[in-house]
Amino acid sequence: MKSDVSLDFQFTSSIEQVWNALTDSDTLAKWIWNNDFKPIVGHKFQFRVEPNEWWDGIVDSEVLVVDEPNKLSYTWVNAGESTTVTWTLKKGSDGIIHLHLDQTGFSEATKAREGAIEGAKYDWMKMGEKLGKVVSEL
């Protein structure tokens, strides 16, 4: 399946630090949203942010894959849309940590809405910037 959102990030921190930022609930809250995440396959959790007039501020999720420190995947369900978020980490020969994000499974209706996928990319890029700051502080 072709990714609807595909982004790459690079970090000079250790792969363990980046993995921690992806899997520690308190650290996740610093760059995504408040959550009750646990890196356990089958664990159901939520990301929560202040609701607004268009959205209740809740993303329901379930952990699908935990392959420390190489791969993490979970569902991302909100506003009737169910997608899968997959993070893949690799350490380059130069010591740089390469983090790849794929988000797949957007419905045809969502794909048809102009800007929906671009909006998701924009949000992930903003969160990726926050992730960079968080990782550098670990």
Short mmCIF file of C-alpha atoms in Angstrom, two decimals:
data_model
loop_
_atom_site.label_atom_id
_atom_site.label_comp_id
_atom_site.label_asym_id
_atom_site.label_seq_id
_atom_site.Cartn_x
_atom_site.Cartn_y
_atom_site.Cartn_z
CA MET A 1 0.00 0.00 0.00
CA LYS A 2 1.35 3.40 -0.98
CA SER A 3 1.77 5.79 1.93
CA ASP A 4 -0.57 8.75 2.03
CA VAL A 5 1.92 10.62 4.23
CA SER A 6 5.62 9.82 4.02
CA LEU A 7 8.19 11.95 5.87
CA ASP A 8 11.82 11.63 6.91
CA PHE A 9 13.58 13.15 9.89
CA GLN A 10 17.25 13.01 10.93
CA PHE A 11 18.74 13.25 14.41
CA THR A 12 22.25 13.29 15.82
CA SER A 13 21.02 11.80 19.11
CA SER A 14 21.28 8.08 19.82
CA ILE A 15 18.74 5.64 18.41
CA GLU A 16 17.77 4.86 22.03
CA GLN A 17 16.93 8.53 22.66
CA VAL A 18 14.79 8.74 19.54
CA TRP A 19 13.06 5.44 20.41
CA ASN A 20 12.37 6.78 23.91
CA ALA A 21 10.77 9.91 22.43
CA LEU A 22 8.48 7.67 20.36
CA THR A 23 7.53 5.27 23.17
CA ASP A 24 7.61 7.09 26.51
CA SER A 25 4.18 8.54 27.33
CA ASP A 26 5.53 11.65 29.10
CA THR A 27 7.98 12.37 26.29
CA LEU A 28 5.30 11.80 23.61
CA ALA A 29 3.15 14.40 25.35
CA LYS A 30 5.88 16.99 24.76
CA TRP A 31 5.74 16.68 20.99
CA ILE A 32 2.41 15.09 20.05
CA TRP A 33 -0.31 15.32 22.73
CA ASN A 34 -1.25 14.00 26.15
CA ASN A 35 -1.69 10.25 26.00
CA ASP A 36 -1.79 6.94 27.86
CA PHE A 37 0.56 5.15 25.44
CA LYS A 38 2.41 1.97 26.40
CA PRO A 39 4.74 0.19 23.94
CA ILE A 40 2.85 -3.11 24.19
CA VAL A 41 1.26 -4.75 21.14
CA GLY A 42 -2.52 -4.68 21.55
CA HIS A 43 -2.50 -1.78 24.04
CA LYS A 44 -5.37 0.63 23.33
CA PHE A 45 -4.64 4.26 24.08
CA GLN A 46 -5.65 7.81 23.25
CA PHE A 47 -3.93 11.00 22.23
CA ARG A 48 -5.84 13.94 23.72
CA VAL A 49 -5.74 17.64 22.93
CA GLU A 50 -8.06 20.54 23.74
CA PRO A 51 -11.27 20.05 21.71
CA ASN A 52 -12.58 22.72 19.39
CA GLU A 53 -15.83 23.38 17.52
CA TRP A 54 -14.85 20.94 14.72
CA TRP A 55 -13.23 18.10 16.66
CA ASP A 56 -13.45 16.42 20.07
CA GLY A 57 -9.64 16.40 20.42
CA ILE A 58 -9.34 12.62 20.79
CA VAL A 59 -7.39 10.16 18.66
CA ASP A 60 -8.12 6.52 19.50
CA SER A 61 -5.21 4.18 18.86
CA GLU A 62 -3.97 0.64 19.27
CA VAL A 63 -0.35 -0.51 19.21
CA LEU A 64 0.25 -2.87 16.26
CA VAL A 65 4.05 -3.37 16.16
CA VAL A 66 6.83 -2.85 18.69
CA ASP A 67 10.27 -3.83 17.37
CA GLU A 68 12.66 -1.91 19.64
CA PRO A 69 14.46 0.22 18.46
CA ASN A 70 13.62 -0.32 14.79
CA LYS A 71 9.88 -0.05 14.21
CA LEU A 72 6.73 1.17 15.94
CA SER A 73 3.24 1.12 14.45
CA TYR A 74 -0.21 2.04 15.76
CA THR A 75 -3.65 2.92 14.51
CA TRP A 76 -4.73 6.56 14.38
CA VAL A 77 -8.53 6.87 14.49
CA ASN A 78 -10.32 10.21 14.62
CA ALA A 79 -13.28 11.92 12.99
CA GLY A 80 -14.39 8.60 11.49
CA GLU A 81 -11.06 8.07 9.73
CA SER A 82 -8.87 5.05 10.57
CA THR A 83 -5.24 5.13 9.45
CA THR A 84 -2.00 3.43 10.46
CA VAL A 85 1.08 5.34 11.61
CA THR A 86 4.42 3.53 11.26
CA TRP A 87 7.76 4.83 12.48
CA THR A 88 10.96 3.16 11.19
CA LEU A 89 14.36 3.98 12.70
CA LYS A 90 17.77 3.26 11.16
CA LYS A 91 21.24 4.30 12.18
CA GLY A 92 23.23 5.51 9.19
CA SER A 93 26.91 4.74 8.64
CA ASP A 94 27.50 8.40 9.47
CA GLY A 95 25.93 7.90 12.93
CA ILE A 96 22.85 9.92 12.00
CA ILE A 97 19.52 8.42 13.09
CA HIS A 98 17.07 8.31 10.20
CA LEU A 99 13.43 8.28 11.29
CA HIS A 100 10.82 7.56 8.65
CA LEU A 101 7.07 8.12 9.10
CA ASP A 102 4.38 6.49 6.99
CA GLN A 103 0.69 7.11 7.51
CA THR A 104 -1.53 4.88 5.39
CA GLY A 105 -5.17 4.05 4.97
CA PHE A 106 -6.89 7.38 4.39
CA SER A 107 -10.31 6.79 2.86
CA GLU A 108 -11.08 7.79 -0.70
CA ALA A 109 -13.47 10.43 0.69
CA THR A 110 -10.64 11.98 2.70
CA LYS A 111 -8.27 11.82 -0.26
CA ALA A 112 -10.90 13.63 -2.33
CA ARG A 113 -11.09 16.51 0.15
CA GLU A 114 -8.63 19.05 -1.09
CA GLY A 115 -5.84 19.58 1.40
CA ALA A 116 -6.71 16.74 3.81
CA ILE A 117 -3.52 14.77 3.17
CA GLU A 118 -1.45 17.95 2.91
CA GLY A 119 -2.90 19.03 6.26
CA ALA A 120 -1.81 15.75 7.83
CA LYS A 121 1.69 16.18 6.35
CA TYR A 122 1.86 19.73 7.69
CA ASP A 123 0.82 18.60 11.19
CA TRP A 124 3.39 15.77 11.22
CA MET A 125 6.11 18.14 10.03
CA LYS A 126 5.28 20.53 12.88
CA MET A 127 5.28 17.64 15.36
CA GLY A 128 8.58 16.45 13.86
CA GLU A 129 10.11 19.86 14.58
CA LYS A 130 8.97 19.56 18.20
CA LEU A 131 10.35 16.00 18.29
CA GLY A 132 13.76 17.32 17.20
CA LYS A 133 13.80 19.78 20.11
CA VAL A 134 12.65 17.11 22.58
CA VAL A 135 15.24 14.57 21.42
CA SER A 136 18.04 17.12 21.67
CA GLU A 137 17.10 17.71 25.30
CA LEU A 138 17.14 14.01 26.30
#
